[in-house]
């Protein structure tokens, strides 16, 4: 009986502590006005207000970056699947398969989402990073939505309860991330100021090379502009004239340091499935329809939608130069 009463007192104290935190912003008219005004600019204002009130926003001079920081920290702290036994449940219910488990795909998406959220949070204090933050948050939203779609389609796990929990969690994370992106879009980038609320019409392209976005380095631009033979790190050729006969072998040989690693894929049809977590890899073919990589997995054939991808790298760019077909793994 004593233990029960002590537990009730503990719950009561926690409840009033939380109420005090929520009331902190609500009792200050200036803070309440800032929260309501900024959250009105988001797609999900109710959850925005709730999140900021729970965080105890205490400064009446808080700017967009302060609020975005709160939203990102909340999203990161919630970026876990519904329970710690999720992997065990998925494995036991789905059984052993030759292709990656659908649940593993969802967990991979969440890891990638959290990585992009962390990058965004770090970049908030770095000027000229607004466009990067927009890109990373957009990627996080895509990862969350993909996991939700898999859950709703029954690809994550056949258990209705777990599937529903995952879908609800992804919707919640999506709303938090969407609100952070909405406010990021309002940041004025020149000069970078956490108190600034102006809109920016800055051209994000590199003035010295207006045809390329800033994320493409000078070295990579030379690859795109090349009209002569590109100096690749390794060559893939089906006839054995290169370093490797398959693209997968060449990617496997690439260092994990993240530096640019160029693979020249000679003319041919390569029937293989590419899966990698490495960054900085560039595949250069002999032309748009000359170097082709194909695979034949399909949902109709019994493969889950996430596992049907021929290229299982979740962030890449496909660009064309005057002579080459170029695939960047970012």
CSV table of C-alpha atoms in Angstrom, one decimal:
chain,number,residue,atom,x,y,z
A,1,UNK,CA,0.0,0.0,0.0
A,2,UNK,CA,2.8,2.4,0.9
A,3,UNK,CA,4.6,1.6,-2.4
A,4,UNK,CA,1.4,2.4,-4.3
A,5,UNK,CA,0.9,5.7,-2.5
A,6,UNK,CA,4.6,6.7,-3.2
A,7,UNK,CA,4.1,5.8,-6.8
A,8,UNK,CA,1.0,8.0,-7.0
A,9,UNK,CA,2.9,10.9,-5.4
A,10,UNK,CA,5.7,10.5,-7.9
A,11,UNK,CA,3.3,10.5,-10.8
A,12,UNK,CA,1.6,13.6,-9.4
A,13,UNK,CA,4.9,15.5,-9.1
A,14,UNK,CA,5.9,14.6,-12.6
A,15,UNK,CA,2.5,15.7,-13.9
A,16,UNK,CA,2.8,19.2,-12.3
A,17,UNK,CA,6.4,19.5,-13.5
A,18,UNK,CA,5.3,18.9,-17.0
A,19,UNK,CA,2.4,21.3,-16.6
A,20,UNK,CA,4.8,24.0,-15.4
A,21,UNK,CA,7.0,23.5,-18.5
A,22,UNK,CA,4.0,23.8,-20.8
A,23,UNK,CA,2.8,26.9,-19.0
A,24,UNK,CA,6.1,28.6,-19.2
A,25,UNK,CA,5.6,29.8,-22.8
A,26,UNK,CA,1.8,30.1,-22.4
A,27,UNK,CA,2.0,32.6,-19.5
A,28,UNK,CA,4.4,34.9,-21.3
A,29,UNK,CA,2.3,36.9,-23.9
A,30,UNK,CA,5.4,37.7,-26.0
A,31,UNK,CA,6.6,34.1,-26.2
A,32,UNK,CA,3.0,32.9,-26.8
A,33,UNK,CA,2.7,35.4,-29.7
A,34,UNK,CA,6.1,34.2,-31.2
A,35,UNK,CA,5.1,30.6,-30.9
A,36,UNK,CA,1.7,31.1,-32.5
A,37,UNK,CA,2.9,33.4,-35.2
A,38,UNK,CA,5.8,31.1,-36.3
A,39,UNK,CA,3.8,27.9,-36.0
A,40,UNK,CA,1.1,29.5,-38.2
A,41,UNK,CA,3.6,29.4,-41.0
A,42,UNK,CA,3.9,25.6,-40.8
A,43,UNK,CA,1.8,22.8,-42.3
A,44,UNK,CA,1.0,21.4,-38.8
A,45,UNK,CA,0.6,24.3,-36.4
A,46,UNK,CA,-1.0,22.4,-33.6
A,47,UNK,CA,1.9,20.0,-33.1
A,48,UNK,CA,4.3,22.8,-33.6
A,49,UNK,CA,2.8,24.8,-30.7
A,50,UNK,CA,2.6,21.7,-28.5
A,51,UNK,CA,6.3,20.9,-29.2
A,52,UNK,CA,7.5,24.4,-28.4
A,53,UNK,CA,5.4,24.7,-25.3
A,54,UNK,CA,6.7,21.4,-24.0
A,55,UNK,CA,10.3,22.5,-24.7
A,56,UNK,CA,9.7,25.6,-22.5
A,57,UNK,CA,10.8,28.2,-25.0
A,58,UNK,CA,11.8,31.1,-22.7
A,59,UNK,CA,13.3,33.9,-24.8
A,60,UNK,CA,11.0,36.5,-26.3
A,61,UNK,CA,13.8,37.2,-28.9
A,62,UNK,CA,13.9,33.6,-30.2
A,63,UNK,CA,14.3,33.5,-34.0
A,64,UNK,CA,13.6,30.8,-36.6
A,65,UNK,CA,16.8,28.9,-35.9
A,66,UNK,CA,16.1,28.7,-32.2
A,67,UNK,CA,12.6,27.2,-33.0
A,68,UNK,CA,14.0,24.9,-35.7
A,69,UNK,CA,16.5,23.6,-33.2
A,70,UNK,CA,13.8,22.7,-30.8
A,71,UNK,CA,11.8,20.9,-33.5
A,72,UNK,CA,14.9,19.0,-34.8
A,73,UNK,CA,15.9,17.9,-31.3
A,74,UNK,CA,12.4,16.6,-30.7
A,75,UNK,CA,12.4,14.8,-34.0
A,76,UNK,CA,15.8,13.2,-33.4
A,77,UNK,CA,14.8,12.1,-29.9
A,78,UNK,CA,11.7,10.4,-31.4
A,79,UNK,CA,13.4,8.8,-34.4
A,80,UNK,CA,13.2,5.3,-33.2
A,81,UNK,CA,10.8,2.6,-34.2
A,82,UNK,CA,7.9,1.9,-31.8
A,83,UNK,CA,9.6,-0.6,-29.6
A,84,UNK,CA,13.1,-2.1,-28.9
A,85,UNK,CA,11.9,-5.6,-29.8
A,86,UNK,CA,10.9,-4.4,-33.3
A,87,UNK,CA,13.8,-6.2,-35.1
A,88,UNK,CA,13.1,-9.5,-33.2
A,89,UNK,CA,9.4,-9.3,-34.1
A,90,UNK,CA,10.1,-8.6,-37.7
A,91,UNK,CA,12.6,-11.5,-38.0
A,92,UNK,CA,10.4,-14.0,-36.3
A,93,UNK,CA,7.3,-13.2,-38.2
A,94,UNK,CA,8.8,-12.8,-41.7
A,95,UNK,CA,11.2,-15.7,-41.5
A,96,UNK,CA,14.5,-16.1,-43.3
A,97,UNK,CA,14.6,-14.6,-46.8
A,98,UNK,CA,17.3,-14.2,-49.4
A,99,UNK,CA,16.5,-10.6,-49.9
A,100,UNK,CA,16.8,-7.9,-47.1
A,101,UNK,CA,14.1,-8.0,-44.5
A,102,UNK,CA,11.4,-5.3,-45.0
A,103,UNK,CA,11.8,-4.3,-41.4
A,104,UNK,CA,15.5,-3.9,-41.9
A,105,UNK,CA,14.7,-1.5,-44.7
A,106,UNK,CA,12.5,0.6,-42.4
A,107,UNK,CA,15.3,0.7,-39.8
A,108,UNK,CA,17.8,1.7,-42.4
A,109,UNK,CA,15.5,4.5,-43.4
A,110,UNK,CA,15.2,5.7,-39.8
A,111,UNK,CA,19.0,5.7,-39.4
A,112,UNK,CA,19.4,7.7,-42.6
A,113,UNK,CA,16.6,10.1,-41.5
A,114,UNK,CA,18.3,10.7,-38.1
A,115,UNK,CA,21.6,11.3,-39.9
A,116,UNK,CA,20.1,14.0,-42.1
A,117,UNK,CA,18.4,15.6,-39.1
A,118,UNK,CA,21.6,15.7,-37.1
A,119,UNK,CA,23.4,17.3,-40.1
A,120,UNK,CA,20.6,19.9,-40.3
A,121,UNK,CA,20.9,20.6,-36.6
A,122,UNK,CA,24.7,21.1,-36.7
A,123,UNK,CA,24.4,23.3,-39.8
A,124,UNK,CA,22.0,25.7,-38.2
A,125,UNK,CA,24.9,27.6,-36.7
A,126,UNK,CA,26.8,27.7,-40.0
A,127,UNK,CA,26.0,30.5,-42.5
A,128,UNK,CA,25.4,29.6,-46.1
A,129,UNK,CA,24.0,26.2,-45.2
A,130,UNK,CA,20.3,26.9,-45.6
A,131,UNK,CA,20.1,25.2,-48.9
A,132,UNK,CA,21.9,22.1,-47.5
A,133,UNK,CA,19.5,22.0,-44.5
A,134,UNK,CA,16.5,22.2,-46.9
A,135,UNK,CA,18.0,19.2,-48.9
A,136,UNK,CA,18.7,17.2,-45.8
A,137,UNK,CA,15.3,17.8,-44.2
A,138,UNK,CA,13.6,16.9,-47.5
A,139,UNK,CA,15.6,13.6,-47.5
A,140,UNK,CA,14.5,12.9,-44.0
A,141,UNK,CA,10.9,13.5,-45.0
A,142,UNK,CA,11.3,11.1,-47.9
A,143,UNK,CA,12.8,8.4,-45.6
A,144,UNK,CA,10.0,8.7,-43.1
A,145,UNK,CA,7.3,8.6,-45.8
A,146,UNK,CA,8.8,5.6,-47.4
A,147,UNK,CA,8.8,3.7,-44.1
A,148,UNK,CA,5.2,4.7,-43.5
A,149,UNK,CA,4.2,3.5,-47.0
A,150,UNK,CA,5.8,0.2,-46.5
A,151,UNK,CA,4.0,-0.2,-43.2
A,152,UNK,CA,0.6,0.7,-44.6
A,153,UNK,CA,1.1,-1.7,-47.5
A,154,UNK,CA,1.9,-4.5,-45.1
A,155,UNK,CA,5.5,-4.8,-46.3
A,156,UNK,CA,7.1,-4.1,-43.0
A,157,UNK,CA,5.4,-6.7,-40.8
A,158,UNK,CA,2.1,-8.7,-41.1
A,159,UNK,CA,1.2,-7.9,-37.5
A,160,UNK,CA,-1.6,-5.3,-37.6
A,161,UNK,CA,-0.7,-3.7,-34.3
A,162,UNK,CA,3.0,-3.2,-35.0
A,163,UNK,CA,2.2,-2.0,-38.5
A,164,UNK,CA,-0.3,0.6,-37.2
A,165,UNK,CA,2.2,1.8,-34.6
A,166,UNK,CA,4.9,2.2,-37.2
A,167,UNK,CA,2.6,4.1,-39.5
A,168,UNK,CA,1.5,6.4,-36.7
A,169,UNK,CA,5.1,7.1,-35.6
A,170,UNK,CA,6.2,7.9,-39.1
A,171,UNK,CA,3.3,10.4,-39.5
A,172,UNK,CA,4.3,12.1,-36.2
A,173,UNK,CA,8.0,12.3,-37.4
A,174,UNK,CA,6.9,13.6,-40.8
A,175,UNK,CA,4.8,16.4,-39.2
A,176,UNK,CA,7.7,17.4,-36.9
A,177,UNK,CA,10.2,17.4,-39.8
A,178,UNK,CA,7.8,19.2,-42.1
A,179,UNK,CA,7.4,22.0,-39.6
A,180,UNK,CA,11.2,22.4,-39.3
A,181,UNK,CA,11.5,22.5,-43.1
A,182,UNK,CA,8.7,25.1,-43.4
A,183,UNK,CA,10.6,27.4,-41.0
A,184,UNK,CA,13.9,26.8,-42.6
A,185,UNK,CA,12.4,28.0,-45.8
A,186,UNK,CA,11.8,31.4,-44.1
A,187,UNK,CA,15.4,31.9,-43.0
A,188,UNK,CA,17.2,34.8,-44.7
A,189,UNK,CA,20.6,33.6,-45.7
A,190,UNK,CA,22.5,36.9,-46.3
A,191,UNK,CA,23.6,37.8,-43.7
A,192,UNK,CA,22.9,34.7,-41.6
A,193,UNK,CA,21.0,35.9,-38.5
A,194,UNK,CA,19.1,33.8,-36.0
A,195,UNK,CA,16.8,36.7,-35.4
A,196,UNK,CA,16.1,37.4,-39.0
A,197,UNK,CA,12.6,36.7,-40.3
A,198,UNK,CA,12.9,37.9,-43.9
A,199,UNK,CA,12.5,35.8,-47.0
A,200,UNK,CA,15.5,35.3,-49.2
A,201,UNK,CA,15.7,35.4,-53.0
A,202,UNK,CA,19.4,34.5,-53.1
A,203,UNK,CA,20.5,32.5,-56.1
A,204,UNK,CA,22.0,29.4,-54.6
A,205,UNK,CA,24.1,28.5,-57.7
A,206,UNK,CA,27.8,29.1,-57.7
A,207,UNK,CA,28.4,32.4,-59.4
A,208,UNK,CA,31.7,31.2,-60.8
A,209,UNK,CA,30.0,28.1,-62.4
A,210,UNK,CA,26.3,29.0,-62.8
A,211,UNK,CA,25.5,25.7,-64.5
A,212,UNK,CA,26.3,23.7,-61.4
A,213,UNK,CA,24.9,23.6,-57.9
A,214,UNK,CA,27.3,24.3,-55.0
A,215,UNK,CA,27.4,20.7,-53.8
A,216,UNK,CA,29.3,19.7,-56.9
A,217,UNK,CA,33.1,20.2,-56.3
A,218,UNK,CA,35.4,21.7,-58.9
A,219,UNK,CA,36.9,18.3,-59.4
A,220,UNK,CA,33.5,16.8,-60.1
A,221,UNK,CA,32.6,19.6,-62.5
A,222,UNK,CA,35.6,18.7,-64.5
A,223,UNK,CA,34.2,15.2,-64.8
A,224,UNK,CA,31.0,16.5,-66.2
A,225,UNK,CA,32.7,18.9,-68.6
A,226,UNK,CA,35.2,16.4,-69.8
A,227,UNK,CA,35.4,15.9,-73.6
A,228,UNK,CA,38.3,13.5,-73.5
A,229,UNK,CA,38.9,10.2,-71.7
A,230,UNK,CA,38.3,10.5,-67.9
A,231,UNK,CA,41.0,9.2,-65.6
A,232,UNK,CA,39.1,6.6,-63.5
A,233,UNK,CA,40.3,4.9,-60.4
A,234,UNK,CA,39.2,1.5,-61.7
A,235,UNK,CA,37.6,0.1,-64.9
A,236,UNK,CA,34.8,-2.4,-65.2
A,237,UNK,CA,34.6,-4.4,-68.4
A,238,UNK,CA,32.7,-7.6,-69.1
A,239,UNK,CA,35.4,-8.9,-71.5
A,240,UNK,CA,38.1,-8.8,-68.7
A,241,UNK,CA,40.0,-5.9,-70.1
A,242,UNK,CA,39.4,-3.8,-67.0
A,243,UNK,CA,40.1,-4.2,-63.3
A,244,UNK,CA,36.8,-5.9,-62.6
A,245,UNK,CA,34.1,-7.7,-64.5
A,246,UNK,CA,31.2,-6.5,-62.4
A,247,UNK,CA,30.2,-3.1,-61.0
A,248,UNK,CA,29.5,-4.6,-57.6
A,249,UNK,CA,33.1,-5.8,-57.3
A,250,UNK,CA,34.4,-2.3,-58.2
A,251,UNK,CA,32.2,-0.6,-55.6
A,252,UNK,CA,33.3,-3.2,-53.0
A,253,UNK,CA,36.9,-2.3,-53.7
A,254,UNK,CA,36.3,1.4,-53.2
A,255,UNK,CA,37.5,2.9,-49.9
A,256,UNK,CA,35.0,3.9,-47.2
A,257,UNK,CA,36.7,7.2,-46.6
A,258,UNK,CA,34.0,9.1,-48.5
A,259,UNK,CA,36.5,10.7,-51.0
A,260,UNK,CA,35.6,10.7,-54.7
A,261,UNK,CA,36.2,7.3,-56.3
A,262,UNK,CA,35.6,7.1,-60.0
A,263,UNK,CA,34.6,3.9,-61.7
A,264,UNK,CA,34.5,3.7,-65.5
A,265,UNK,CA,31.9,1.2,-66.7
A,266,UNK,CA,32.6,0.1,-70.2
A,267,UNK,CA,30.0,-0.5,-72.8
A,268,UNK,CA,27.7,-3.5,-72.0
A,269,UNK,CA,24.6,-4.7,-70.2
A,270,UNK,CA,25.5,-5.6,-66.6
A,271,UNK,CA,22.9,-7.8,-65.0
A,272,UNK,CA,23.5,-7.2,-61.4
A,273,UNK,CA,21.9,-5.6,-58.3
A,274,UNK,CA,23.9,-2.8,-56.7
A,275,UNK,CA,23.7,-2.2,-52.9
A,276,UNK,CA,26.1,0.0,-51.1
A,277,UNK,CA,26.3,2.4,-48.2
A,278,UNK,CA,29.5,4.1,-49.4
A,279,UNK,CA,29.6,7.7,-50.3
A,280,UNK,CA,31.7,9.5,-52.9
A,281,UNK,CA,31.4,6.9,-55.7
A,282,UNK,CA,31.0,8.0,-59.3
A,283,UNK,CA,30.0,5.6,-62.1
A,284,UNK,CA,30.9,6.8,-65.6
A,285,UNK,CA,29.5,4.9,-68.5
A,286,UNK,CA,30.3,5.1,-72.2
A,287,UNK,CA,27.0,6.7,-73.1
A,288,UNK,CA,23.4,7.0,-72.1
A,289,UNK,CA,22.4,3.7,-73.8
A,290,UNK,CA,25.8,2.1,-73.9
A,291,UNK,CA,26.6,1.1,-70.3
A,292,UNK,CA,23.5,-0.3,-68.8
A,293,UNK,CA,22.8,-1.9,-65.4
A,294,UNK,CA,19.7,-4.0,-65.1
A,295,UNK,CA,18.0,-6.3,-62.6
A,296,UNK,CA,14.6,-8.1,-62.7
A,297,UNK,CA,13.2,-8.2,-59.1
A,298,UNK,CA,9.5,-7.2,-58.8
A,299,UNK,CA,6.7,-7.2,-56.4
A,300,UNK,CA,4.8,-9.5,-58.7
A,301,UNK,CA,7.7,-11.9,-58.5
A,302,UNK,CA,7.5,-12.0,-54.7
A,303,UNK,CA,10.0,-9.3,-53.8
A,304,UNK,CA,9.0,-6.5,-51.4
A,305,UNK,CA,8.9,-3.1,-53.0
A,306,UNK,CA,12.0,-1.7,-51.2
A,307,UNK,CA,14.0,-4.7,-52.3
A,308,UNK,CA,13.1,-4.3,-56.0
A,309,UNK,CA,15.6,-1.4,-56.6
A,310,UNK,CA,18.4,-2.1,-59.0
A,311,UNK,CA,20.5,0.6,-57.2
A,312,UNK,CA,20.0,0.3,-53.4
A,313,UNK,CA,21.8,3.5,-52.5
A,314,UNK,CA,19.3,5.9,-51.0
A,315,UNK,CA,20.8,9.2,-52.0
A,316,UNK,CA,22.3,9.6,-55.5
A,317,UNK,CA,22.2,12.0,-58.4
A,318,UNK,CA,22.2,11.0,-62.1
A,319,UNK,CA,23.7,13.6,-64.3
A,320,UNK,CA,24.8,13.7,-67.9
A,321,UNK,CA,27.8,15.4,-69.5
A,322,UNK,CA,28.4,15.9,-73.2
A,323,UNK,CA,30.0,12.5,-73.5
A,324,UNK,CA,29.3,10.4,-70.4
A,325,UNK,CA,26.5,9.1,-68.3
A,326,UNK,CA,27.5,9.9,-64.7
A,327,UNK,CA,26.0,8.6,-61.5
A,328,UNK,CA,27.0,10.3,-58.2
A,329,UNK,CA,26.6,8.4,-54.9
A,330,UNK,CA,26.2,11.1,-52.3
